[in-house]
Coordinates of C-alpha atoms and ligand atoms in Angstrom, one line a residue:
X1 CA 89.0 119.3 120.3
X2 CA 89.0 118.1 116.7
X3 CA 92.0 115.9 115.8
X4 CA 92.9 115.6 112.1
X5 CA 95.1 112.7 111.1
X6 CA 96.3 112.4 107.5
X7 CA 97.4 109.2 105.9
X8 CA 96.8 107.6 102.5
X9 CA 93.4 106.7 101.0
X10 CA 92.9 102.9 100.7
X11 CA 89.2 102.5 100.0
X12 CA 86.8 105.2 98.8
X13 CA 83.9 106.6 100.7
X14 CA 83.0 108.7 103.8
X15 CA 82.0 107.1 107.1
X16 CA 80.8 108.5 110.4
X17 CA 80.9 106.3 113.5
X18 CA 82.1 105.7 117.0
X19 CA 85.7 104.6 117.4
X20 CA 86.6 101.1 118.5
X21 CA 90.3 100.5 119.0
X22 CA 91.3 97.1 117.7
X23 CA 93.2 95.0 120.1
X24 CA 94.6 92.3 117.9
X25 CA 97.8 91.8 119.6
X26 CA 100.0 88.8 120.4
X27 CA 99.2 87.8 124.0
X28 CA 101.9 87.4 126.6
X29 CA 103.3 83.9 126.4
X30 CA 104.3 82.7 129.9
X31 CA 107.4 80.6 130.3
X32 CA 106.7 77.0 131.1
X33 CA 109.0 74.1 131.0
X34 CA 107.4 70.7 130.4
X35 CA 108.0 67.6 132.4
X36 CA 109.2 64.7 130.1
X37 CA 105.8 62.9 130.3
X38 CA 104.0 66.1 129.2
X39 CA 105.8 66.4 125.9
X40 CA 103.7 64.0 123.8
X41 CA 100.5 65.6 125.0
X42 CA 101.8 69.0 124.2
X43 CA 102.7 68.1 120.7
X44 CA 99.2 66.8 120.2
X45 CA 97.7 70.0 121.7
X46 CA 99.7 72.0 119.1
X47 CA 98.4 69.9 116.2
X48 CA 94.9 70.2 117.6
X49 CA 95.1 74.0 117.9
X50 CA 96.6 74.1 114.4
X51 CA 93.7 72.1 113.0
X52 CA 91.1 74.3 114.9
X53 CA 92.6 77.5 113.5
X54 CA 92.8 76.0 110.0
X55 CA 89.2 75.0 110.2
X56 CA 88.2 78.4 111.3
X57 CA 90.2 80.1 108.6
X58 CA 88.7 77.7 106.0
X59 CA 85.3 78.8 107.2
X60 CA 86.4 82.4 106.8
X61 CA 87.7 81.6 103.3
X62 CA 84.4 80.0 102.4
X63 CA 82.6 83.1 103.6
X64 CA 84.9 85.2 101.4
X65 CA 84.2 83.0 98.4
X66 CA 80.5 83.4 98.9
X67 CA 80.5 87.1 99.6
X68 CA 83.1 88.2 97.1
X69 CA 84.1 85.4 94.8
X70 CA 86.7 82.6 94.6
X71 CA 89.5 84.9 93.3
X72 CA 89.1 87.1 96.4
X73 CA 89.0 84.1 98.7
X74 CA 92.5 83.0 97.5
X75 CA 94.0 85.8 99.6
X76 CA 93.7 83.3 102.5
X77 CA 95.6 80.5 100.9
X78 CA 99.1 81.6 101.9
X79 CA 97.9 81.7 105.6
X80 CA 96.3 78.3 105.4
X81 CA 99.4 76.9 103.7
X82 CA 101.6 78.4 106.4
X83 CA 99.7 76.2 109.0
X84 CA 100.9 73.1 107.1
X85 CA 104.4 74.5 106.2
X86 CA 107.2 72.2 107.5
X87 CA 109.3 75.2 108.4
X88 CA 106.6 76.2 110.8
X89 CA 105.2 72.8 112.0
X90 CA 108.3 70.6 112.2
X91 CA 110.4 73.2 113.9
X92 CA 107.7 74.0 116.5
X93 CA 107.4 70.3 117.2
X94 CA 111.2 70.1 117.5
X95 CA 111.2 72.9 120.1
X96 CA 108.6 71.1 122.1
X97 CA 110.2 67.7 122.0
X98 CA 113.9 68.8 122.2
X99 CA 113.6 71.8 124.5
X100 CA 110.5 70.9 126.4
X101 CA 108.9 74.2 125.7
X102 CA 105.1 74.6 125.9
X103 CA 103.4 74.5 122.5
X104 CA 102.6 78.2 122.8
X105 CA 106.2 79.1 123.5
X106 CA 107.6 76.9 120.9
X107 CA 105.2 78.2 118.2
X108 CA 105.8 81.8 119.3
X109 CA 109.6 81.4 119.1
X110 CA 109.5 79.8 115.7
X111 CA 107.3 82.6 114.4
X112 CA 109.6 85.2 115.8
X113 CA 112.5 83.5 114.0
X114 CA 110.7 83.5 110.7
X115 CA 109.7 87.1 111.1
X116 CA 113.2 88.0 111.9
X117 CA 114.4 86.3 108.6
X118 CA 111.8 88.1 106.5
X119 CA 112.1 91.5 108.2
X120 CA 115.4 92.2 106.6
X121 CA 113.5 93.4 103.5
X122 CA 111.3 96.4 103.1
X123 CA 109.4 94.6 100.3
X124 CA 105.7 95.4 101.0
X125 CA 104.6 91.9 99.9
X126 CA 106.8 90.4 102.6
X127 CA 105.4 93.0 105.1
X128 CA 102.0 91.7 104.2
X129 CA 103.2 88.2 104.8
X130 CA 104.5 89.2 108.2
X131 CA 101.1 90.6 108.9
X132 CA 99.6 87.2 107.9
X133 CA 102.0 85.5 110.3
X134 CA 101.0 87.9 113.1
X135 CA 97.4 87.1 112.5
X136 CA 98.1 83.4 112.8
X137 CA 100.1 84.0 116.0
X138 CA 97.2 85.9 117.6
X139 CA 94.7 83.2 116.7
X140 CA 96.9 80.2 117.6
X141 CA 98.3 81.6 120.8
X142 CA 95.0 82.6 122.1
X143 CA 93.8 79.1 121.4
X144 CA 96.8 77.4 123.1
X145 CA 96.7 79.7 126.1
X146 CA 92.9 79.2 126.5
X147 CA 92.2 82.9 125.9
X148 CA 89.1 84.2 124.1
X149 CA 90.0 85.6 120.6
X150 CA 89.2 89.4 120.7
X151 CA 86.2 90.5 118.5
X152 CA 85.7 94.3 118.8
X153 CA 82.8 94.7 116.4
X154 CA 80.5 92.0 117.7
X155 CA 80.6 93.1 121.3
X156 CA 77.3 95.0 121.3
X157 CA 74.4 96.1 119.2
X158 CA 74.3 99.7 118.3
X159 CA 75.3 102.3 115.9
X160 CA 78.0 102.4 113.2
X161 CA 81.6 101.9 114.3
X162 CA 85.0 102.8 112.9
X163 CA 87.8 100.4 113.7
X164 CA 91.1 102.1 114.4
X165 CA 94.1 99.8 114.8
X166 CA 97.8 99.4 114.2
X167 CA 97.1 97.2 111.2
X168 CA 94.3 94.9 110.0
X169 CA 94.4 91.5 108.5
X170 CA 92.3 89.8 105.7
X171 CA 90.7 87.4 108.1
X172 CA 89.5 90.3 110.3
X173 CA 88.3 92.4 107.4
X174 CA 86.3 89.7 105.7
X175 CA 84.3 89.1 108.9
X176 CA 83.2 92.7 109.1
X177 CA 79.6 93.6 108.4
X178 CA 79.7 96.8 106.3
X179 CA 76.4 97.9 107.9
X180 CA 78.0 97.9 111.3
X181 CA 81.7 98.5 110.6
X182 CA 81.5 101.6 108.4
X183 CA 85.1 102.7 108.3
X184 CA 88.7 101.5 108.9
X185 CA 91.8 103.5 109.9
X186 CA 95.2 102.0 110.5
X187 CA 98.7 103.2 111.5
X188 CA 100.4 100.8 109.0
X189 CA 99.4 99.2 105.7
X190 CA 99.2 100.4 102.1
X191 CA 96.5 100.5 99.4
X192 CA 97.8 97.2 98.2
X193 CA 97.7 95.4 101.6
X194 CA 95.6 92.3 101.3
X195 CA 93.0 93.6 103.8
X196 CA 92.7 96.9 101.9
X197 CA 91.9 95.0 98.7
X198 CA 89.1 93.2 100.6
X199 CA 87.9 96.5 102.2
X200 CA 87.5 97.9 98.7
X201 CA 85.6 94.8 97.5
X202 CA 83.3 95.1 100.6
X203 CA 82.9 98.8 100.0
X204 CA 84.2 99.8 103.5
X205 CA 86.0 103.2 103.4
X206 CA 89.5 102.9 104.7
X207 CA 92.6 105.1 105.4
X208 CA 96.1 103.7 106.0
X209 CA 99.5 105.0 106.9
X210 CA 98.2 107.1 109.8
X211 CA 101.4 106.3 111.8
X212 CA 99.9 106.7 115.3
X213 CA 96.2 106.8 115.0
X214 CA 95.7 103.8 117.3
X215 CA 97.7 105.5 120.0
X216 CA 95.9 108.8 119.5
X217 CA 92.3 107.6 120.0
X218 CA 90.9 106.4 123.2
X219 CA 87.9 104.6 121.8
X220 CA 84.2 105.6 121.8
X221 CA 84.9 109.1 120.3
X222 CA 83.0 110.1 117.3
X223 CA 85.0 110.1 114.1
X224 CA 84.9 110.5 110.4
X225 CA 86.9 108.5 107.9
X226 CA 87.4 110.1 104.5
X227 CA 88.6 107.4 102.2
X228 CA 88.8 109.8 99.3
X229 CA 91.6 112.0 100.6
X230 CA 93.0 109.6 103.3
X231 CA 91.9 111.5 106.5
X232 CA 90.7 110.5 109.9
X233 CA 88.9 113.2 111.9
X234 CA 88.4 112.4 115.6
X235 CA 85.9 114.4 117.6
X236 CA 85.0 116.6 114.6
X237 CA 83.9 120.2 115.4
X238 CA 80.5 121.2 114.1
X239 CA 81.9 122.8 111.0
X240 CA 83.7 119.6 109.9
X241 CA 80.8 117.6 110.8
X242 CA 78.4 119.7 108.7
X243 CA 80.7 119.7 105.7
X244 CA 81.0 115.9 105.8
X245 CA 77.4 115.3 106.7
X246 CA 76.3 117.4 103.7
X247 CA 78.6 115.5 101.4
X248 CA 77.6 112.2 102.8
X249 CA 73.9 113.0 102.4
X250 CA 74.7 113.9 98.8
X251 CA 76.6 110.7 98.2
X252 CA 73.8 108.7 99.8
X253 CA 71.3 110.6 97.7
X254 CA 73.3 109.5 94.7
X255 CA 73.5 106.0 95.9
X256 CA 69.7 106.0 96.1
X257 CA 69.6 107.6 92.7
X258 CA 72.1 105.1 91.5
X259 CA 69.9 103.3 89.1
X260 CA 68.8 106.6 87.7
X261 CA 72.3 108.1 87.5
X262 CA 73.7 105.0 86.0
X263 CA 71.3 105.3 83.1
X264 CA 72.3 108.9 82.4
X265 CA 75.0 109.7 80.0
X266 CA 78.3 111.2 81.2
X267 CA 77.9 114.3 79.1
X268 CA 78.8 117.9 79.6
X269 CA 76.2 120.7 79.7
X270 CA 77.2 121.7 76.2
X271 CA 76.8 118.1 74.9
X272 CA 80.3 116.6 74.9
X273 CA 80.2 112.9 75.9
X274 CA 82.8 111.5 78.1
X275 CA 83.4 107.7 78.2
X276 CA 83.3 107.1 82.0
X277 CA 84.8 103.7 82.8
X278 CA 85.7 101.8 86.0
X279 CA 89.1 100.9 87.5
X280 CA 88.9 97.4 88.9
X281 CA 91.3 95.4 91.1
X282 CA 89.3 92.1 91.2
X283 CA 86.9 90.6 88.7
X284 CA 84.1 90.3 91.3
X285 CA 83.9 94.1 91.3
X286 CA 82.4 94.1 87.8
X287 CA 78.8 93.8 89.1
X288 CA 79.2 96.9 91.3
X289 CA 80.9 98.8 88.5
X290 CA 78.1 98.0 86.2
X291 CA 75.4 99.0 88.8
X292 CA 77.3 102.3 89.3
X293 CA 77.0 103.0 85.6
X294 CA 80.5 102.2 84.2
X295 CA 80.7 102.3 80.5
X296 CA 83.2 99.5 80.4
X297 CA 86.5 98.9 82.3
X298 CA 89.2 101.5 81.8
X299 CA 91.8 99.7 83.9
X300 CA 91.8 96.1 85.2
X301 CA 94.8 95.8 87.5
X302 CA 95.6 92.1 86.8
X303 CA 98.4 92.0 89.4
X304 CA 95.7 91.6 92.0
X305 CA 95.1 88.1 90.6
X306 CA 98.6 87.4 91.8
X307 CA 99.4 89.3 95.0
X308 CA 98.9 87.3 98.1
X309 CA 99.1 84.0 96.1
X310 CA 101.7 81.3 96.4
X311 CA 101.6 80.4 92.8
X312 CA 101.0 82.1 89.5
X313 CA 97.3 81.9 88.3
X314 CA 97.4 79.7 85.2
X315 CA 96.2 80.6 81.7
X316 CA 92.8 79.0 82.2
X317 CA 92.1 80.9 85.4
X318 CA 93.2 84.2 84.0
X319 CA 91.1 83.5 80.8
X320 CA 88.0 83.0 83.0
X321 CA 88.6 86.3 84.8
X322 CA 89.1 88.3 81.6
X323 CA 86.2 86.7 79.9
X324 CA 84.0 87.4 82.9
X325 CA 84.8 91.1 82.5
X326 CA 84.2 91.0 78.7
X327 CA 80.8 89.4 79.3
X328 CA 80.0 91.9 82.0
X329 CA 80.4 94.8 79.7
X330 CA 79.1 93.7 76.3
X331 CA 80.0 96.1 73.4
X332 CA 82.0 98.2 75.8
X333 CA 85.8 98.6 76.1
X334 CA 87.5 96.4 78.7
X335 CA 91.1 97.5 79.2
X336 CA 93.3 94.8 80.7
X337 CA 96.6 96.0 82.0
X338 CA 99.3 93.4 81.9
X339 CA 100.9 92.6 85.3
X340 CA 102.2 95.7 87.0
X341 CA 104.3 93.7 89.5
X342 CA 107.1 95.3 91.5
X343 CA 107.0 98.8 93.0
X344 CA 104.6 98.1 95.9
X345 CA 103.2 94.9 94.5
X346 CA 105.4 91.8 94.8
X347 CA 104.2 88.2 94.4
X348 CA 105.7 85.8 96.8
X349 CA 106.6 83.2 94.2
X350 CA 108.7 85.5 92.0
X351 CA 111.6 85.8 94.4
X352 CA 112.0 89.4 93.5
X353 CA 115.3 90.8 94.7
X354 CA 115.2 93.4 97.5
X355 CA 115.7 96.8 95.8
X356 CA 116.9 100.1 97.1
X357 CA 114.2 101.9 95.1
X358 CA 111.5 99.5 94.0
X359 CA 109.5 102.2 92.2
X360 CA 112.5 102.8 90.1
X361 CA 113.4 99.2 89.8
X362 CA 112.4 95.9 88.3
X363 CA 108.7 96.7 87.7
X364 CA 105.8 96.3 85.4
X365 CA 106.7 95.8 81.7
X366 CA 110.3 95.3 82.7
X367 CA 109.4 92.2 84.7
X368 CA 107.1 90.8 82.1
X369 CA 109.6 91.1 79.3
X370 CA 112.2 89.4 81.4
X371 CA 109.9 86.6 82.7
X372 CA 108.3 85.2 79.6
X373 CA 107.0 82.2 81.5
X374 CA 104.9 84.7 83.4
X375 CA 104.0 86.9 80.5
X376 CA 103.2 84.5 77.7
X377 CA 100.3 82.7 79.5
X378 CA 98.8 86.1 80.4
X379 CA 99.0 87.3 76.8
X380 CA 97.4 84.0 75.7
X381 CA 94.6 84.3 78.3
X382 CA 93.9 87.9 77.2
X383 CA 94.0 86.9 73.5
X384 CA 91.5 84.2 74.2
X385 CA 89.2 86.7 75.9
X386 CA 89.1 88.8 72.8
X387 CA 86.6 86.3 71.4
X388 CA 84.1 87.6 74.0
X389 CA 84.3 91.4 73.7
X390 CA 86.1 94.6 73.1
X391 CA 89.3 93.7 74.9
X392 CA 92.2 96.2 74.9
X393 CA 95.7 95.4 76.2
X394 CA 97.4 98.1 78.2
X395 CA 101.2 98.0 79.0
X396 CA 102.3 99.6 82.2
X397 CA 105.4 101.8 82.7
X398 CA 106.5 101.8 79.0
X399 CA 109.4 104.2 78.3
X400 CA 110.6 102.9 74.9
X401 CA 109.2 102.0 71.6
X402 CA 111.2 98.7 71.6
X403 CA 109.0 97.5 74.6
X404 CA 105.8 97.9 72.6
X405 CA 107.4 96.3 69.5
X406 CA 108.6 93.3 71.5
X407 CA 105.1 92.8 73.0
X408 CA 103.6 93.0 69.5
X409 CA 106.0 90.2 68.4
X410 CA 105.1 88.1 71.4
X411 CA 101.4 88.6 70.7
X412 CA 102.0 87.6 67.1
X413 CA 103.7 84.4 68.2
X414 CA 100.9 83.6 70.7
X415 CA 98.2 84.3 68.0
X416 CA 99.9 81.9 65.7
X417 CA 99.9 79.2 68.3
X418 CA 96.3 79.7 69.2
X419 CA 95.4 79.5 65.5
X420 CA 97.4 76.3 65.2
X421 CA 95.5 74.9 68.2
X422 CA 92.2 75.9 66.8
X423 CA 91.4 78.2 69.8
X424 CA 89.2 81.1 69.0
X425 CA 90.3 84.8 69.4
X426 CA 89.8 88.0 67.6
X427 CA 92.8 89.9 66.1
X428 CA 90.8 93.1 66.2
X429 CA 92.0 93.9 69.7
X430 CA 93.9 97.1 70.5
X431 CA 97.3 97.4 72.2
X432 CA 98.0 100.6 74.1
X433 CA 100.4 102.0 76.7
X434 CA 100.1 103.6 80.1
X435 CA 101.8 107.0 79.9
X436 CA 103.1 107.2 83.4
X437 CA 106.7 108.4 83.2
X438 CA 107.9 111.8 82.0
X439 CA 110.0 109.8 79.4
X440 CA 106.8 108.4 77.8
X441 CA 105.0 111.8 78.0
X442 CA 107.9 113.6 76.3
X443 CA 108.3 110.8 73.7
X444 CA 104.6 110.4 73.2
X445 CA 104.8 111.2 69.5
X446 CA 107.1 108.3 68.8
X447 CA 105.2 106.0 71.1
X448 CA 101.9 107.0 69.4
X449 CA 103.2 105.5 66.1
X450 CA 103.3 102.1 67.8
X451 CA 100.2 102.3 70.1
X452 CA 96.5 102.0 69.4
X453 CA 95.6 104.1 72.4
X454 CA 97.1 105.9 75.4
X455 CA 95.9 105.8 79.0
X456 CA 97.6 108.3 81.2
X457 CA 98.5 106.9 84.7
X458 CA 98.6 110.1 86.7
X459 CA 99.3 108.3 90.0
X460 CA 102.7 107.3 88.7
X461 CA 103.2 110.3 86.4
X462 CA 102.9 112.6 89.4
X463 CA 105.3 110.6 91.5
X464 CA 107.9 110.3 88.8
X465 CA 107.6 114.0 87.6
X466 CA 107.8 115.4 91.1
X467 CA 110.1 112.8 92.6
X468 CA 107.6 112.3 95.4
X469 CA 106.9 108.7 96.6
X470 CA 103.2 108.1 96.2
X471 CA 103.1 105.7 99.2
X472 CA 104.8 108.1 101.6
X473 CA 102.0 109.7 103.7
X474 CA 104.5 112.3 105.0
X475 CA 104.9 113.7 101.5
X476 CA 101.1 113.6 100.7
X477 CA 101.0 117.4 100.5
X478 CA 103.8 117.5 97.9
X479 CA 102.1 114.9 95.8
X480 CA 100.2 117.4 93.7
X481 CA 98.6 116.5 90.3
X482 CA 98.0 120.2 89.7
X483 CA 101.7 121.0 89.5
X484 CA 102.3 122.9 86.3
X485 CA 104.9 120.3 85.2
X486 CA 102.1 117.6 85.3
X487 CA 99.5 119.8 83.6
X488 CA 101.9 120.5 80.7
X489 CA 102.6 116.8 80.2
X490 CA 98.9 116.0 80.2
X491 CA 98.4 118.7 77.6
X492 CA 101.3 117.4 75.5
X493 CA 100.1 113.8 75.6
X494 CA 96.5 114.7 74.8
X495 CA 97.6 116.8 71.8
X496 CA 99.9 114.1 70.4
X497 CA 97.1 111.5 70.8
X498 CA 94.7 113.7 68.9
X499 CA 97.1 114.3 66.2
X500 CA 97.8 110.6 65.8
X501 CA 94.1 109.8 65.9
X502 CA 94.2 107.5 68.9
X503 CA 92.1 107.5 72.0
X504 CA 93.6 109.1 75.1
X505 CA 92.1 108.4 78.5
X506 CA 93.2 109.0 82.1
X507 CA 92.9 106.2 84.7
X508 CA 94.8 107.8 87.7
X509 CA 93.0 109.0 90.8
X510 CA 93.1 112.6 89.4
X511 CA 90.2 111.7 87.1
X512 CA 88.0 111.2 90.2
X513 CA 88.7 114.6 91.6
X514 CA 86.2 117.3 90.5
X515 CA 88.9 119.7 89.5
X516 CA 90.9 117.0 87.9
X517 CA 87.9 115.8 85.8
X518 CA 87.2 119.5 84.8
X519 CA 90.9 120.0 83.8
X520 CA 91.1 116.8 81.8
X521 CA 87.9 117.4 79.9
X522 CA 89.3 121.0 79.3
X523 CA 92.4 119.4 77.8
X524 CA 90.0 117.5 75.4
X525 CA 90.5 114.1 77.1
X526 CA 87.2 112.4 76.5
X527 CA 87.7 109.1 78.4
X528 CA 88.1 108.8 82.1
X529 CA 88.4 105.8 84.3
X530 CA 87.9 105.9 88.0
X531 CA 87.4 103.6 91.1
X532 CA 83.9 102.3 90.7
X533 CA 82.5 103.8 94.0
X534 CA 83.2 107.3 92.6
X535 CA 81.5 106.9 89.3
X536 CA 78.2 108.6 90.2
X537 CA 79.9 111.5 91.8
X538 CA 82.2 112.0 88.8
X539 CA 79.3 111.7 86.4
X540 CA 77.4 114.4 88.3
X541 CA 80.5 116.6 88.1
X542 CA 80.8 116.1 84.3
X543 CA 77.1 116.8 83.8
X544 CA 77.4 120.1 85.7
X545 CA 79.9 122.1 83.5
X546 CA 80.4 123.1 79.9
X547 CA 83.3 121.6 78.0
X548 CA 83.9 125.1 76.6
X549 CA 84.4 126.6 80.1
X550 CA 86.7 123.7 80.9
X551 CA 88.8 124.5 77.8
X552 CA 89.0 128.1 78.8
X553 CA 90.1 127.2 82.4
X554 CA 92.6 124.6 81.1
X555 CA 94.2 127.2 78.8
X556 CA 94.6 129.5 81.8
X557 CA 95.9 126.6 83.9
X558 CA 98.5 125.9 81.3
X559 CA 99.9 129.4 81.7
X560 CA 99.7 129.3 85.5
X561 CA 103.1 129.5 87.2
X562 CA 102.4 127.5 90.4
X563 CA 100.2 124.6 91.6
X564 CA 98.0 126.9 93.6
X565 CA 97.5 129.2 90.5
X566 CA 96.5 126.1 88.5
X567 CA 94.0 125.1 91.2
X568 CA 92.8 128.7 91.4
X569 CA 92.1 128.8 87.6
X570 CA 90.1 125.6 87.9
X571 CA 88.1 126.6 90.9
X572 CA 87.2 129.8 89.2
X573 CA 86.3 128.1 85.9
X574 CA 84.2 125.4 87.6
X575 CA 82.4 128.2 89.5
X576 CA 79.6 127.2 91.9
X577 CA 78.5 124.2 89.8
X578 CA 80.2 121.8 92.3
X579 CA 80.6 122.2 96.0
X580 CA 84.3 121.7 96.6
X581 CA 84.4 122.4 100.3
X582 CA 84.5 118.8 101.4
X583 CA 87.7 118.3 99.3
X584 CA 89.6 121.3 100.7
X585 CA 92.7 121.1 102.9
X586 CA 94.8 118.6 101.0
X587 CA 96.6 118.8 97.7
X588 CA 93.5 117.3 96.3
X589 CA 92.1 120.7 96.4
X590 CA 94.3 123.3 98.0
X591 CA 91.5 125.8 97.7
X592 CA 92.6 129.4 97.8
X593 CA 91.2 131.0 100.9
Ligands
PEP1 C1 98.6 105.1 87.6 O1 99.8 105.0 87.8 O2 98.0 106.2 87.5 C2 97.7 103.9 87.5 C3 96.5 104.1 87.1 O3 98.2 102.8 87.8 P1 98.5 102.3 89.3 O4 97.8 103.2 90.3 O5 98.0 100.9 89.4 O6 100.0 102.4 89.4
MG2 MG1 100.8 103.2 87.5

């Protein structure tokens, strides 16, 4: 019988495959007390195992650098450093020498202690670190106990497989061959987990937050991963299979037509062009985005240069990343969002306080304006990149005009310093804000006087408008971008931007949803930015309707009393131009039956 498990989307795409349950667990560590003359040898064995694991991880890191880029490879640095950390090494050695524990037991105990210390916080960055620690435990303990390290996807030749596990780790993910491992599904994890970042870079569809998927599957069943809506379907019935197969065939067709589609304009049937740009998390994704036909970058999430790192990337490193983007998209907009740290993205080095409500806490522009040592080098690096293209600066989570004014002051100061140092930049850059709180949407007219452009962040706008945590899989059905309160804010912001003569775009996931794109174009929003793998699909959708019909549907949607009425107006307006069946069943398209 079909089992449908809903979690959260973490990496785009649809995958069919045979389930393999990942057994990446900490092995049983037997109790063993050493004789005094064994102590020295055991310490040496620990160091040897540590060196072996370090060499192995360095090879994996090297592979990551070759496959994805140096920036992506840095995700492994904290794990490598942990193997040298005195807190880990010295105390393990002390347990061996003072308590005569075996190396395996001493290391295991020390790791449990550290995990216990860190576990007191719900901070997702720390949870990721715990996950890194667990990965080390699995590797090192297998080595010390003489057990083979499990490797589920190399066990046999054969068809495509979907890995289902409690959680994954960067070192496991990077070793996956996307031709063989076609989908990932985990009980834990978030979109910002380090391994999920790598899955996106590798183009492997992934779903996280499935709670008990690893206990629900037996292994070897057929399954479908839908990384668009965050769903795992185990043993799909013929209907589900057909729906997804159809969609996959279409997506594959588009992949094959990619070169052709990427050259086509994103333009509605009645001739209204839409600037269709890409959302990027890492600079290495620029090539793919360009191949998929992106007309520039609508959102570069710079905080991914920081997450998983032990130290802040310096100005020079950031400059190289921003410049790379500018050079990858000559004569096209490259929108660089300043660090959106906090919420679900915490760097280890900032010592961010544990907060009751991180999404309502010290986040985004609030952090940057308080931590000028972090913010000024970023502004300088972005300014320097303006010499190489149409760089636009985007400020996240702005509520107040004062925040924009303060950033302009800081930019002015940094420009003066660059000038004095003789470092080239262009002062023709634009400074805009992410409209992602109801406060910003309601106060858009005032903010427009101080902004060169607006980008609407519907991912956060929906969460803050509806008071629904975007990372809570349990609330996924309530997280509805077609709620009338959201639609009215979109309308209001678009109207204000038009009146002020500034560009308004949307860079939240809503823009990648066929009904979302239809509604946004109907609200006269003519720039959309979406995750790069969805570009061809969204472009097809845009090319399949008339902007005039979208306007009519948007007008009706604005008068609709409920979310399902909004959806209904849009489905009706879009007509049969786009097959929506594969999107049904979640908020993403609560299709009227
Ligand atoms: C948004 O909030 O819609 C957005 C694009 O930013 P992020 O998803 O990174 O918060
Ligand atoms: Mg946001």
